[in-house]
C-alpha positions in Angstrom: 31.3 17.7 32.3 32.5 18.7 28.8 35.5 17.0 27.1 37.3 20.4 27.1 37.2 20.5 30.9 37.9 16.8 31.4 40.8 16.7 29.0 42.2 20.2 29.4 45.7 21.3 28.5 46.8 20.8 32.1 46.5 17.0 31.5 48.0 17.1 28.0 51.3 18.8 28.8 52.6 16.2 31.3 51.5 13.4 29.1 53.2 14.9 26.1 56.4 15.4 28.1 56.4 11.8 29.3 55.8 10.5 25.8 58.7 12.6 24.5 61.0 11.4 27.3 60.2 7.8 26.6 60.6 8.3 22.9 64.0 9.8 23.5 65.0 6.9 25.6 63.9 4.3 23.0 65.7 6.3 20.3 68.8 6.5 22.3 68.8 2.7 23.1 68.4 2.0 19.4 71.1 4.6 18.5 68.6 6.4 16.2 67.4 10.0 16.1 63.9 10.6 17.5 62.8 11.9 14.1 62.6 8.3 12.7 59.6 7.8 15.0 57.8 10.8 13.7 55.1 10.7 11.0 56.3 11.8 7.6 59.9 10.7 8.2 61.6 9.7 5.0 61.9 6.0 4.4 65.1 4.2 4.9 67.9 4.1 2.4 71.3 2.4 2.7 72.8 5.8 3.5 70.3 6.8 6.2 70.1 3.6 8.3 67.1 1.4 9.3 63.5 2.5 9.6 61.8 2.5 12.9 59.7 -0.5 11.7 62.9 -2.4 10.8 64.3 -1.7 14.3 61.1 -2.7 16.0 60.9 -6.0 14.0 64.5 -6.8 14.8 64.1 -6.0 18.5 60.9 -8.0 18.7 62.6 -11.1 17.1 65.7 -10.7 19.3 63.6 -10.7 22.5 62.0 -14.0 21.5 65.4 -15.8 21.5 65.5 -17.6 24.8 68.9 -19.2 24.6 71.6 -16.7 25.8 74.3 -18.2 23.5 72.0 -17.8 20.5 71.4 -14.2 21.5 75.1 -13.6 21.7 75.7 -15.2 18.3 72.9 -13.1 16.8 74.3 -9.9 18.2 77.8 -10.8 17.0 76.4 -11.4 13.5 74.6 -8.1 13.4 77.6 -6.2 14.8 79.8 -8.0 12.2 77.6 -6.8 9.4 77.5 -3.3 10.9 81.3 -3.1 10.8 81.5 -4.5 7.2 
């Protein structure tokens, strides 16, 4: 069986739609446009907000905080800086 038959466009469309749906959900949860996850997106500047890499790093670090009080403090600190 050739690759063209095995990996035809019938398989690609649902997979692409699912990836787009998930990407949209992640972007929404991070309050970012989907475009920040696309290749070739401009790097971050203070005017444009964080990069996808910065968001991913922050989210990964936050999920490693086990103490609920420490998570609340961290979130309050970040929100405080966001409002400044």
